[in-house]
Coordinates of C-alpha atoms in Angstrom, one line a residue:
Chain A
X1 CA -6.1 -32.4 -22.3
X2 CA -8.8 -29.8 -22.9
X3 CA -11.9 -29.9 -20.8
X4 CA -15.3 -29.8 -22.4
X5 CA -18.2 -27.5 -21.5
X6 CA -20.3 -29.9 -19.5
X7 CA -17.4 -30.8 -17.2
X8 CA -16.4 -27.2 -16.7
X9 CA -19.4 -26.4 -14.6
X10 CA -18.5 -29.2 -12.1
X11 CA -15.0 -28.0 -11.7
X12 CA -16.1 -24.4 -11.2
X13 CA -18.7 -25.6 -8.7
X14 CA -15.9 -27.4 -6.8
X15 CA -13.8 -24.2 -6.8
X16 CA -16.8 -22.2 -5.5
X17 CA -17.5 -24.8 -2.8
X18 CA -13.8 -24.6 -1.7
X19 CA -14.2 -20.8 -1.6
X20 CA -17.3 -21.1 0.6
X21 CA -15.7 -23.7 2.9
X22 CA -12.7 -21.3 3.3
X23 CA -14.9 -18.3 4.0
X24 CA -17.0 -20.3 6.6
X25 CA -13.8 -21.4 8.3
X26 CA -12.3 -17.9 8.3
X27 CA -15.5 -16.5 9.7
X28 CA -16.3 -19.0 12.5
X29 CA -13.2 -20.7 13.7
X30 CA -11.2 -19.5 16.7
X31 CA -8.1 -21.6 16.4
X32 CA -5.3 -19.6 14.7
X33 CA -4.0 -22.7 12.9
X34 CA -7.5 -23.3 11.5
X35 CA -7.5 -19.8 10.1
X36 CA -4.2 -20.5 8.3
X37 CA -5.7 -23.6 6.9
X38 CA -8.7 -21.6 5.7
X39 CA -6.4 -19.2 3.9
X40 CA -4.8 -22.2 2.1
X41 CA -8.2 -23.6 1.1
X42 CA -9.2 -20.3 -0.3
X43 CA -6.0 -20.1 -2.3
X44 CA -6.7 -23.6 -3.6
X45 CA -10.1 -22.4 -4.9
X46 CA -8.5 -19.7 -6.9
X47 CA -5.8 -22.0 -8.2
X48 CA -8.3 -24.6 -9.3
X49 CA -10.3 -22.0 -11.1
X50 CA -7.2 -20.8 -13.0
X51 CA -6.2 -24.4 -14.0
X52 CA -9.7 -25.2 -15.2
X53 CA -9.9 -22.1 -17.4
X54 CA -6.4 -22.7 -18.7
X55 CA -7.5 -26.2 -19.8
X56 CA -10.8 -25.2 -21.3
X57 CA -9.9 -22.3 -23.6
X58 CA -11.4 -22.0 -27.1
X59 CA -8.2 -23.1 -28.8
X60 CA -8.4 -26.6 -27.4
X61 CA -4.8 -26.5 -26.2
X62 CA -3.8 -26.1 -22.6
X63 CA -2.5 -22.6 -22.0
X64 CA 0.8 -22.7 -20.1
X65 CA 0.9 -19.2 -18.6
X66 CA -1.9 -19.6 -16.0
X67 CA -0.3 -23.0 -15.1
X68 CA 3.0 -21.3 -14.5
X69 CA 1.1 -18.7 -12.4
X70 CA -0.5 -21.5 -10.4
X71 CA 2.8 -23.2 -9.7
X72 CA 4.2 -20.0 -8.4
X73 CA 1.0 -19.3 -6.5
X74 CA 1.3 -22.6 -4.7
X75 CA 4.8 -21.7 -3.7
X76 CA 3.6 -18.3 -2.5
X77 CA 0.9 -20.0 -0.5
X78 CA 3.6 -22.1 1.2
X79 CA 5.5 -18.9 2.1
X80 CA 2.4 -17.3 3.5
X81 CA 1.6 -20.4 5.6
X82 CA 5.2 -20.5 6.8
X83 CA 5.1 -16.8 8.0
X84 CA 1.7 -17.3 9.5
X85 CA 2.7 -20.4 11.4
X86 CA 5.8 -18.6 12.7
X87 CA 3.5 -15.9 14.0
X88 CA 1.3 -18.5 15.6
X89 CA 4.2 -20.0 17.4
X90 CA 5.3 -16.6 18.7
X91 CA 1.7 -15.8 19.7
X92 CA 1.5 -19.1 21.6
X93 CA 4.6 -18.2 23.5
X94 CA 3.1 -14.9 24.5
X95 CA -0.4 -15.9 25.3
X96 CA -0.2 -19.7 26.0
X97 CA -3.4 -20.2 23.8
X98 CA -4.2 -20.5 20.2
X99 CA -7.7 -19.0 20.6
X100 CA -7.8 -15.9 18.4
X101 CA -10.5 -14.3 20.5
X102 CA -8.3 -14.4 23.6
X103 CA -5.8 -12.2 21.8
X104 CA -8.0 -9.3 22.4
X105 CA -5.4 -6.8 23.5
X106 CA -5.8 -4.8 20.3
X107 CA -8.9 -2.8 19.8
X108 CA -8.9 -2.3 16.0
Chain B
X1 CA 16.9 5.1 -26.6
X2 CA 16.6 3.0 -23.6
X3 CA 17.5 -0.7 -24.0
X4 CA 16.2 -3.8 -22.2
X5 CA 18.6 -3.5 -19.4
X6 CA 17.6 0.1 -18.6
X7 CA 13.9 -0.9 -18.1
X8 CA 14.6 -3.8 -15.8
X9 CA 17.5 -2.1 -13.9
X10 CA 15.4 -0.6 -11.0
X11 CA 13.9 -4.0 -10.1
X12 CA 17.2 -5.9 -10.7
X13 CA 19.2 -3.5 -8.5
X14 CA 16.8 -3.8 -5.6
X15 CA 16.7 -7.6 -5.7
X16 CA 20.4 -8.0 -6.1
X17 CA 20.8 -5.6 -3.1
X18 CA 18.4 -7.8 -1.2
X19 CA 20.5 -10.9 -2.0
X20 CA 23.8 -9.1 -1.1
X21 CA 22.7 -7.5 2.1
X22 CA 22.8 -10.7 4.3
X23 CA 26.2 -11.6 2.9
X24 CA 27.5 -8.1 3.8
X25 CA 25.8 -8.5 7.2
X26 CA 27.7 -11.7 7.9
X27 CA 31.0 -10.3 6.7
X28 CA 30.6 -7.1 8.8
X29 CA 29.8 -9.1 11.9
X30 CA 33.0 -11.1 11.4
X31 CA 34.9 -7.9 11.0
X32 CA 33.2 -6.3 14.0
X33 CA 31.9 -3.3 12.1
X34 CA 28.4 -2.1 12.8
X35 CA 25.7 -0.5 10.7
X36 CA 27.3 -1.4 7.3
X37 CA 24.1 -3.1 6.1
X38 CA 22.1 0.1 6.5
X39 CA 24.6 2.2 4.5
X40 CA 24.8 -0.5 1.8
X41 CA 20.9 -0.6 1.5
X42 CA 21.0 3.2 1.3
X43 CA 23.6 3.0 -1.5
X44 CA 21.4 0.5 -3.4
X45 CA 18.5 3.0 -3.1
X46 CA 20.6 5.8 -4.5
X47 CA 21.7 3.7 -7.5
X48 CA 18.0 2.8 -8.0
X49 CA 16.9 6.4 -8.0
X50 CA 19.7 7.1 -10.6
X51 CA 18.4 4.2 -12.7
X52 CA 14.9 5.6 -12.6
X53 CA 16.0 9.1 -13.5
X54 CA 17.9 7.4 -16.4
X55 CA 14.7 6.2 -18.0
X56 CA 12.7 9.5 -17.4
X57 CA 13.8 10.9 -20.8
X58 CA 12.2 8.3 -23.0
X59 CA 9.2 7.7 -20.8
X60 CA 8.3 11.4 -20.5
X61 CA 8.1 11.6 -24.3
X62 CA 5.5 8.9 -24.4
X63 CA 7.7 5.8 -25.0
X64 CA 6.3 2.7 -23.2
X65 CA 8.9 0.3 -22.1
X66 CA 7.6 -3.2 -22.9
X67 CA 9.7 -6.2 -21.8
X68 CA 8.1 -9.5 -22.7
X69 CA 9.9 -12.2 -20.7
X70 CA 7.5 -15.1 -21.0
X71 CA 5.7 -16.0 -24.2
X72 CA 4.7 -19.4 -25.2
X73 CA 1.5 -21.3 -26.0
X74 CA -1.7 -19.8 -27.3
X75 CA -2.1 -17.2 -24.5
X76 CA -1.8 -13.9 -26.3
X77 CA 0.3 -11.2 -24.6
X78 CA 2.4 -13.5 -22.4
X79 CA 4.0 -12.1 -19.3
X80 CA 5.2 -8.5 -19.7
X81 CA 6.7 -5.6 -17.9
X82 CA 5.0 -2.4 -19.1
X83 CA 6.5 0.8 -17.9
X84 CA 4.8 4.1 -18.6
X85 CA 4.7 7.5 -16.9
X86 CA 2.3 6.4 -14.2
X87 CA 4.6 3.5 -13.3
X88 CA 7.5 5.8 -13.2
X89 CA 5.8 8.3 -11.0
X90 CA 4.8 5.7 -8.5
X91 CA 8.2 4.0 -8.6
X92 CA 10.0 7.3 -7.8
X93 CA 7.7 7.9 -4.9
X94 CA 8.4 4.4 -3.5
X95 CA 12.1 4.5 -3.9
X96 CA 12.6 8.0 -2.5
X97 CA 10.6 7.3 0.6
X98 CA 12.4 3.9 0.9
X99 CA 15.7 5.7 0.8
X100 CA 14.8 8.2 3.5
X101 CA 13.4 5.4 5.7
X102 CA 16.6 3.4 5.4
X103 CA 18.7 6.5 6.3
X104 CA 16.5 7.0 9.4
X105 CA 16.6 3.3 10.3
X106 CA 20.4 3.4 10.7
X107 CA 20.0 5.1 14.1
X108 CA 16.4 4.2 14.9
X109 CA 16.9 0.5 14.6
X110 CA 20.4 0.4 16.3
X111 CA 19.0 -1.3 19.5
X112 CA 17.5 -4.2 17.5
X113 CA 19.2 -7.4 16.3
X114 CA 18.9 -9.2 13.0
X115 CA 19.3 -6.0 11.1
X116 CA 20.6 -7.7 7.9
X117 CA 17.2 -9.3 7.7
X118 CA 15.5 -6.0 8.2
X119 CA 17.3 -4.3 5.4
X120 CA 16.8 -7.3 3.1
X121 CA 13.1 -7.2 3.7
X122 CA 12.9 -3.4 3.0
X123 CA 14.7 -4.0 -0.3
X124 CA 12.4 -6.9 -1.3
X125 CA 9.4 -4.8 -0.2
X126 CA 10.3 -1.8 -2.4
X127 CA 11.4 -4.1 -5.2
X128 CA 8.0 -5.8 -5.0
X129 CA 6.3 -2.5 -5.1
X130 CA 8.2 -1.4 -8.2
X131 CA 7.4 -4.7 -9.8
X132 CA 3.7 -4.1 -9.1
X133 CA 3.8 -0.7 -10.9
X134 CA 5.9 -2.0 -13.7
X135 CA 3.8 -5.1 -14.5
X136 CA 1.7 -5.2 -17.6
X137 CA -0.1 -8.5 -16.9
X138 CA -1.7 -10.3 -14.0
X139 CA 1.0 -12.9 -13.8
X140 CA 3.7 -10.4 -13.0
X141 CA 1.3 -8.3 -10.9
X142 CA 0.4 -11.2 -8.6
X143 CA 3.9 -12.5 -8.1
X144 CA 5.3 -9.0 -7.1
X145 CA 2.1 -8.3 -5.1
X146 CA 2.7 -11.3 -2.9
X147 CA 6.4 -10.7 -2.6
X148 CA 5.6 -7.2 -1.3
X149 CA 2.9 -8.6 1.0
X150 CA 5.0 -11.3 2.6
X151 CA 7.9 -8.8 3.2
X152 CA 5.5 -6.5 4.9
X153 CA 4.0 -9.2 7.1
X154 CA 7.4 -10.0 8.5
X155 CA 8.4 -6.3 8.8
X156 CA 5.2 -5.5 10.8
X157 CA 6.0 -8.3 13.3
X158 CA 9.7 -7.7 13.2
X159 CA 10.0 -7.2 17.0
X160 CA 8.6 -10.6 17.6
X161 CA 9.6 -10.7 21.3
X162 CA 6.7 -8.3 22.1
X163 CA 3.0 -9.4 22.1
X164 CA 1.7 -6.4 20.0
X165 CA 3.6 -6.9 16.7
X166 CA 2.9 -10.6 16.7
X167 CA -0.9 -10.1 17.2
X168 CA -1.1 -7.2 14.7
X169 CA 1.1 -9.1 12.2
X170 CA -1.2 -12.1 12.3
X171 CA -4.3 -10.0 11.9
X172 CA -2.7 -8.2 9.0
X173 CA -1.6 -11.5 7.4
X174 CA -5.0 -13.0 7.5
X175 CA -6.8 -10.0 6.2
X176 CA -4.3 -9.1 3.5
X177 CA -3.9 -12.7 2.4
X178 CA -7.7 -13.0 2.1
X179 CA -7.7 -9.8 0.0
X180 CA -5.0 -11.1 -2.4
X181 CA -6.8 -14.4 -2.8
X182 CA -10.1 -12.7 -3.7
X183 CA -8.1 -10.7 -6.3
X184 CA -6.6 -14.0 -7.7
X185 CA -10.1 -15.6 -7.8
X186 CA -11.7 -12.7 -9.7
X187 CA -8.7 -12.5 -12.0
X188 CA -9.2 -16.3 -12.8
X189 CA -12.7 -15.5 -14.0
X190 CA -11.5 -12.6 -16.1
X191 CA -8.9 -14.9 -17.6
X192 CA -11.7 -17.4 -18.3
X193 CA -13.8 -14.7 -20.0
X194 CA -11.0 -13.2 -22.1
X195 CA -8.4 -15.9 -22.6
X196 CA -5.5 -13.7 -21.7
X197 CA -3.8 -12.3 -18.5
X198 CA -2.4 -9.2 -20.3
X199 CA -4.1 -6.1 -18.9
X200 CA -4.2 -4.2 -22.3
X201 CA -5.6 -7.2 -24.2
X202 CA -8.1 -7.9 -21.5
X203 CA -9.2 -4.2 -21.5
X204 CA -9.6 -4.3 -25.3
X205 CA -11.8 -7.4 -25.0
X206 CA -13.9 -6.1 -22.2
X207 CA -14.5 -2.8 -24.0
X208 CA -16.8 -4.7 -26.4
X209 CA -18.5 -6.7 -23.7
X210 CA -21.9 -6.0 -22.3
X211 CA -21.9 -5.7 -18.5
X212 CA -23.6 -8.6 -16.8
X213 CA -24.0 -9.9 -13.2
X214 CA -20.7 -11.9 -13.3
X215 CA -18.7 -8.9 -14.4
X216 CA -20.1 -6.7 -11.7
X217 CA -19.4 -9.5 -9.2
X218 CA -15.8 -9.6 -10.4
X219 CA -15.6 -5.8 -10.0
X220 CA -17.0 -6.1 -6.4
X221 CA -14.4 -8.8 -5.6
X222 CA -11.6 -6.7 -7.0
X223 CA -12.7 -3.7 -4.9
X224 CA -12.6 -5.8 -1.8
X225 CA -9.3 -7.4 -2.8
X226 CA -7.5 -4.1 -3.4
X227 CA -9.5 -2.4 -0.7
X228 CA -8.0 -4.5 2.0
X229 CA -4.5 -3.4 1.1
X230 CA -5.7 0.2 0.6
X231 CA -7.4 0.2 4.0
X232 CA -10.8 1.1 2.5
X233 CA -13.5 1.1 5.3
X234 CA -14.9 -1.5 6.2
X235 CA -11.7 -3.6 5.3
X236 CA -9.5 -1.2 7.2
X237 CA -9.3 -2.9 10.6
X238 CA -5.7 -4.3 10.2
X239 CA -4.3 -0.8 9.6
X240 CA -4.8 0.9 13.0
X241 CA -3.3 -2.2 14.7
X242 CA -0.4 -2.7 12.4
X243 CA 0.9 0.9 12.4
X244 CA 1.5 1.3 16.1
X245 CA 2.9 -2.3 16.4
X246 CA 5.5 -2.0 13.7
X247 CA 8.7 -0.1 14.2
X248 CA 8.1 3.6 13.3
X249 CA 10.2 3.4 10.1
X250 CA 8.0 0.5 8.9
X251 CA 4.9 2.5 9.8
X252 CA 6.2 5.3 7.6
X253 CA 6.6 2.7 4.8
X254 CA 3.2 1.2 5.5
X255 CA 1.4 4.5 5.4
X256 CA 3.5 6.1 2.8
X257 CA 3.8 3.4 0.1
X258 CA 2.2 0.0 1.0
X259 CA -1.4 1.2 1.2
X260 CA -0.7 3.2 -2.0
X261 CA -0.2 -0.1 -3.8
X262 CA -3.8 -1.0 -3.2
X263 CA -4.9 2.5 -4.4
X264 CA -2.6 2.1 -7.5
X265 CA -4.2 -1.3 -8.2
X266 CA -7.7 0.2 -8.1
X267 CA -6.6 3.0 -10.5
X268 CA -4.6 0.9 -13.0
X269 CA -6.7 -2.3 -13.1
X270 CA -10.1 -0.6 -13.2
X271 CA -9.3 2.1 -15.7
X272 CA -7.4 -0.4 -18.0
X273 CA -9.9 -3.2 -17.8
X274 CA -13.3 -1.6 -17.2
X275 CA -13.9 1.4 -19.4
X276 CA -16.2 3.8 -17.4
X277 CA -18.3 4.3 -20.5
X278 CA -19.2 0.6 -20.6
X279 CA -19.3 -0.2 -16.9
X280 CA -21.2 2.8 -15.7
X281 CA -21.8 2.1 -12.0
X282 CA -18.5 1.5 -10.3
X283 CA -17.3 5.1 -10.3
X284 CA -19.9 6.2 -7.9
X285 CA -19.5 3.1 -5.8
X286 CA -15.8 3.9 -5.3
X287 CA -16.8 7.5 -4.5
X288 CA -19.2 6.3 -1.8
X289 CA -16.5 4.0 -0.4
X290 CA -14.1 7.0 -0.5
X291 CA -16.5 9.2 1.5
X292 CA -17.2 6.5 4.1
X293 CA -13.4 5.8 4.4
X294 CA -12.7 9.5 4.8
X295 CA -15.4 10.1 7.5
X296 CA -14.7 6.9 9.5
X297 CA -11.0 7.6 9.5
X298 CA -11.5 11.2 10.7
X299 CA -14.1 10.4 13.4
X300 CA -12.0 7.6 14.8
X301 CA -8.9 9.8 14.8
X302 CA -10.6 12.3 17.0
X303 CA -10.8 10.0 20.0
X304 CA -7.3 8.4 19.9
X305 CA -4.8 8.9 22.6
X306 CA -2.0 6.9 21.0
X307 CA 0.1 9.1 18.6
X308 CA 0.8 6.4 16.0
X309 CA -2.8 5.1 16.1
X310 CA -4.1 8.6 15.5
X311 CA -1.8 9.0 12.5
X312 CA -2.9 5.6 11.2
X313 CA -6.6 6.7 11.3
X314 CA -5.5 9.9 9.5
X315 CA -4.0 7.7 6.8
X316 CA -7.4 6.0 6.3
X317 CA -9.1 9.4 5.9
X318 CA -6.4 10.5 3.4
X319 CA -7.0 7.3 1.3
X320 CA -10.5 8.5 1.1
X321 CA -9.4 11.8 -0.5
X322 CA -7.2 10.0 -3.0
X323 CA -10.0 7.5 -3.9
X324 CA -12.5 10.4 -4.3
X325 CA -10.2 12.0 -6.9
X326 CA -9.8 8.7 -8.7
X327 CA -13.6 8.1 -8.6
X328 CA -14.1 11.4 -10.5
X329 CA -11.9 10.0 -13.2
X330 CA -14.1 6.8 -13.3
X331 CA -17.4 8.6 -13.5
X332 CA -19.1 7.9 -16.8
X333 CA -20.2 10.9 -18.9
X334 CA -17.8 13.5 -17.6
X335 CA -15.7 15.5 -20.0
X336 CA -12.1 14.4 -20.6
X337 CA -10.7 17.5 -18.8
X338 CA -12.7 16.8 -15.6
X339 CA -11.8 13.1 -15.6
X340 CA -8.2 14.1 -16.0
X341 CA -8.4 16.7 -13.3
X342 CA -9.8 14.0 -11.0
X343 CA -7.1 11.5 -11.5
X344 CA -4.4 14.3 -11.4
X345 CA -5.8 15.5 -8.1
X346 CA -5.8 12.0 -6.7
X347 CA -2.2 11.3 -7.7
X348 CA -1.1 14.7 -6.4
X349 CA -2.7 14.0 -3.1
X350 CA -1.1 10.5 -3.1
X351 CA 2.4 12.1 -3.6
X352 CA 1.8 14.6 -0.9
X353 CA 0.3 12.1 1.6
X354 CA 3.2 9.7 1.0
X355 CA 5.8 12.4 1.9
X356 CA 3.8 14.0 4.7
X357 CA 2.7 10.8 6.4
X358 CA 6.2 9.5 6.1
X359 CA 7.4 12.7 7.8
X360 CA 4.8 12.5 10.6
X361 CA 5.5 8.8 11.4
X362 CA 9.3 9.4 11.4
X363 CA 8.8 12.4 13.8
X364 CA 6.6 10.2 16.0
X365 CA 9.4 7.6 15.8
X366 CA 11.9 10.2 17.0
X367 CA 9.6 11.0 20.0
X368 CA 9.2 7.3 20.7
X369 CA 13.0 6.8 20.4
X370 CA 13.8 9.3 23.1
X371 CA 10.7 9.2 25.3
X372 CA 9.8 5.5 24.9
X373 CA 6.1 6.0 25.0
X374 CA 3.4 6.5 22.3
X375 CA 0.7 7.9 24.7
X376 CA -0.2 11.5 23.7
X377 CA -0.8 12.5 27.4
X378 CA 2.6 11.2 28.5
X379 CA 4.3 12.9 25.5
X380 CA 2.7 16.3 26.2
X381 CA 5.2 19.1 25.9
X382 CA 7.9 17.0 24.2
X383 CA 8.3 19.7 21.6
X384 CA 10.0 21.8 24.2
X385 CA 12.6 19.1 24.9
X386 CA 13.1 18.2 21.2
X387 CA 12.6 21.6 19.5
X388 CA 13.7 20.9 16.0
X389 CA 11.7 17.6 15.7
X390 CA 8.7 19.4 17.3
X391 CA 8.8 22.2 14.7
X392 CA 9.2 19.7 11.8
X393 CA 6.3 17.7 13.2
X394 CA 4.2 20.9 13.4
X395 CA 4.9 21.8 9.8
X396 CA 4.0 18.3 8.7
X397 CA 0.8 18.3 10.7
X398 CA -0.2 21.7 9.4
X399 CA 0.5 20.7 5.8
X400 CA -1.6 17.5 6.1
X401 CA -4.4 19.4 7.7
X402 CA -4.4 21.8 4.8
X403 CA -2.6 25.0 5.7
X404 CA -2.4 27.1 2.5
X405 CA 1.3 27.7 1.5
X406 CA 2.1 24.0 2.1
X407 CA 1.5 21.1 -0.3
X408 CA -1.4 19.3 1.5
X409 CA -3.7 22.3 1.0
X410 CA -3.3 22.4 -2.8
X411 CA -3.9 18.7 -3.4
X412 CA -6.9 18.6 -1.0
X413 CA -8.4 21.6 -2.7
X414 CA -7.8 20.0 -6.1
X415 CA -9.7 16.9 -5.1
X416 CA -12.6 18.9 -3.8
X417 CA -12.5 21.1 -6.9
X418 CA -12.6 18.0 -9.2
X419 CA -15.6 16.7 -7.3
X420 CA -17.4 20.0 -7.7
X421 CA -16.5 20.0 -11.4
X422 CA -18.4 16.7 -11.9
X423 CA -21.5 18.4 -10.4
X424 CA -20.9 21.4 -12.8
X425 CA -20.2 19.1 -15.7
X426 CA -23.0 16.5 -15.6
X427 CA -25.2 18.1 -13.0
X428 CA -25.0 15.1 -10.7
X429 CA -26.3 16.1 -7.3
X430 CA -24.6 13.3 -5.5
X431 CA -21.2 14.6 -6.3
X432 CA -22.1 18.0 -4.8
X433 CA -23.0 16.1 -1.6
X434 CA -19.6 14.3 -1.8
X435 CA -17.8 17.6 -2.2
X436 CA -19.7 19.1 0.8
X437 CA -18.8 16.0 2.9
X438 CA -15.2 16.2 1.9
X439 CA -15.0 19.9 3.0
X440 CA -16.7 19.0 6.3
X441 CA -14.0 16.3 6.8
X442 CA -11.3 18.8 6.1
X443 CA -12.5 20.7 9.1
X444 CA -12.4 17.6 11.4
X445 CA -8.8 17.0 10.2
X446 CA -7.8 20.5 11.3
X447 CA -9.4 19.8 14.7
X448 CA -7.4 16.7 15.6
X449 CA -4.1 18.0 14.2
X450 CA -4.4 21.2 16.1
X451 CA -5.1 19.2 19.3
X452 CA -2.0 17.2 18.6
X453 CA 0.1 20.3 18.1
X454 CA -1.3 21.8 21.3
X455 CA -0.5 18.7 23.3
X456 CA 3.0 18.1 21.9
X457 CA 4.3 21.7 21.7
X458 CA 2.3 24.2 23.8
X459 CA 1.8 22.3 27.0
X460 CA 4.5 22.3 29.7
X461 CA 6.5 19.1 29.7
X462 CA 5.9 16.7 32.6
X463 CA 8.3 15.0 34.9
X464 CA 8.4 11.8 33.0
X465 CA 10.2 13.5 30.1
X466 CA 13.1 14.7 32.2
X467 CA 15.8 12.7 30.6
X468 CA 14.7 13.4 27.0
X469 CA 17.4 14.7 24.7
X470 CA 17.4 16.1 21.1
X471 CA 17.1 13.8 18.1
X472 CA 20.3 12.3 16.7
X473 CA 21.6 14.3 13.7
X474 CA 21.4 11.3 11.3
X475 CA 17.7 10.9 12.1
X476 CA 17.0 14.5 11.4
X477 CA 18.4 14.4 7.9
X478 CA 15.3 12.6 6.4
X479 CA 13.0 14.7 8.5
X480 CA 14.5 17.9 7.2
X481 CA 14.4 16.7 3.6
X482 CA 10.8 15.7 3.9
X483 CA 9.9 19.0 5.5
X484 CA 11.6 20.9 2.7
X485 CA 9.7 18.8 0.1
X486 CA 6.4 20.1 1.8
X487 CA 7.5 23.7 1.1
X488 CA 9.0 23.0 -2.4
X489 CA 5.9 21.2 -3.6
X490 CA 3.6 23.8 -2.0
X491 CA 5.4 26.8 -3.5
X492 CA 6.5 25.5 -6.9
X493 CA 3.7 23.0 -7.9
X494 CA 4.0 23.5 -11.6
X495 CA 6.8 21.0 -12.4
X496 CA 5.2 18.4 -10.1
X497 CA 1.7 18.9 -11.7
X498 CA 3.3 18.6 -15.2
X499 CA 4.8 15.2 -14.3
X500 CA 1.6 14.0 -12.7
X501 CA -0.4 15.2 -15.8
X502 CA 1.9 13.1 -18.0
X503 CA 1.2 10.2 -15.7
X504 CA -2.5 10.7 -16.0
X505 CA -2.3 10.8 -19.8
X506 CA -0.7 7.3 -19.7
X507 CA -4.0 5.9 -18.6
X508 CA -6.7 5.2 -21.2

């Protein structure tokens, strides 16, 4: 079902709020798992935006191509989270902590 | 006339190779034969190079290979592969360097386990990169972009039993993942504005738009999104950690081709979507980013004592040169010749930097393979123990620092010449300042490369290098080939410049 103009702004606002929550978490949290969660929240913001725009086009019909992109993007998000958590497990084995600020061996 | 199969063959070959490599790994392990996966991956790369040369004929005469594989609903354009000369040029660089790195890895990685995964990931990485340059819409672009990104995260932290690759890989994943999400977010707004994901249709729509705050916000988000991958300062901090931590063969791929995907994204997406005549401000913004990237990379490189870290900072500075060339092409108001000169110089430097930095990282890997240390002070005088590798390293370092008969000099001079041409063309004083800063930076580059040559070759070797032997012959093959390319491109530039100019003309 197509979304009308008044509702659109609420959905976009929700996506922007998700983006800000993700940015805040990425900037302030120390726990590595929380950083991975922040990435997933950020990805959700982008996905929600795409879905909303696909459903509110001028034709009044839901556009399937962005929806296909979102389905794949959710899958990709799962892959990134899996790789990230695998790295977290390995980091925990080396450092015995999940605090990202204690991983300060690199100077970069 | 090239058919549908010819266009998709390079991508299809690499991904079928990626699927077959683990099977071959299992079979060869049962049979007790070693190193078969490496030779199989090299074979796949050779066939891919053949398939790319196969489509050079139609592409060089201006044919654009369009393969529409998804088209339903009201979204005009659908999902397409769009292969033009620029895609071809980038693809041949990616595949050639990938091939040389695989040959090198056969010996370099022999002490590691899980090699079938390693070669599978290299194949998906290069396949993803080729998908990025072949894509004509954002759907395809994003899928291949993430495919490339995920493979590179795993490759950076391939040696997961050490602390350094794990930490660097996590940092790289968080930063690069953040960049690609910003890219997706800004693209969702572009889709909302234009109603299509196809780059060409989006560009046609945006050419009639009037620039407003939202569009400039989108441009900013895209610069950050691509800039993370291209290691543009201040989004560069993952790169100097990831390069030393990864195996040297992967460092060569990271510096040679993965950061180039971000640069390609900036070039393709910006010039297709945002015509410089309509959006007048981003050209100079990218030029400022380029100058900052160049200067920070060079200044940080001066103080490094880790050979691979130094080379990583040198990569950052070279990205600055490439972006400066591109920024000339994005400057509004310049004549078509100057814009073309700018993009040609950027692409020429991209080609040279991919080959030379690949060469330098593979040489550094050869030192690391024999001496087992990356510390420049402990490596001092290693050129006397490994004379051929030392000489090849010297030639690569001289070429990248801009020694005249070699290729690096010509592309760097071309970038600076293009920047001065903007000053001559539209009398913009700021570009004269950029050119002066770029020349100043070239002097700093000479300083740290000469220091490196002095430490590695001229000093007497220390006791810690007693057992060091010459490089294995198989490892020397890619090094010699890359060194010869430095001479060939330096002395016979005309055919290369012609191909690059064809690629430049493919852009609007």
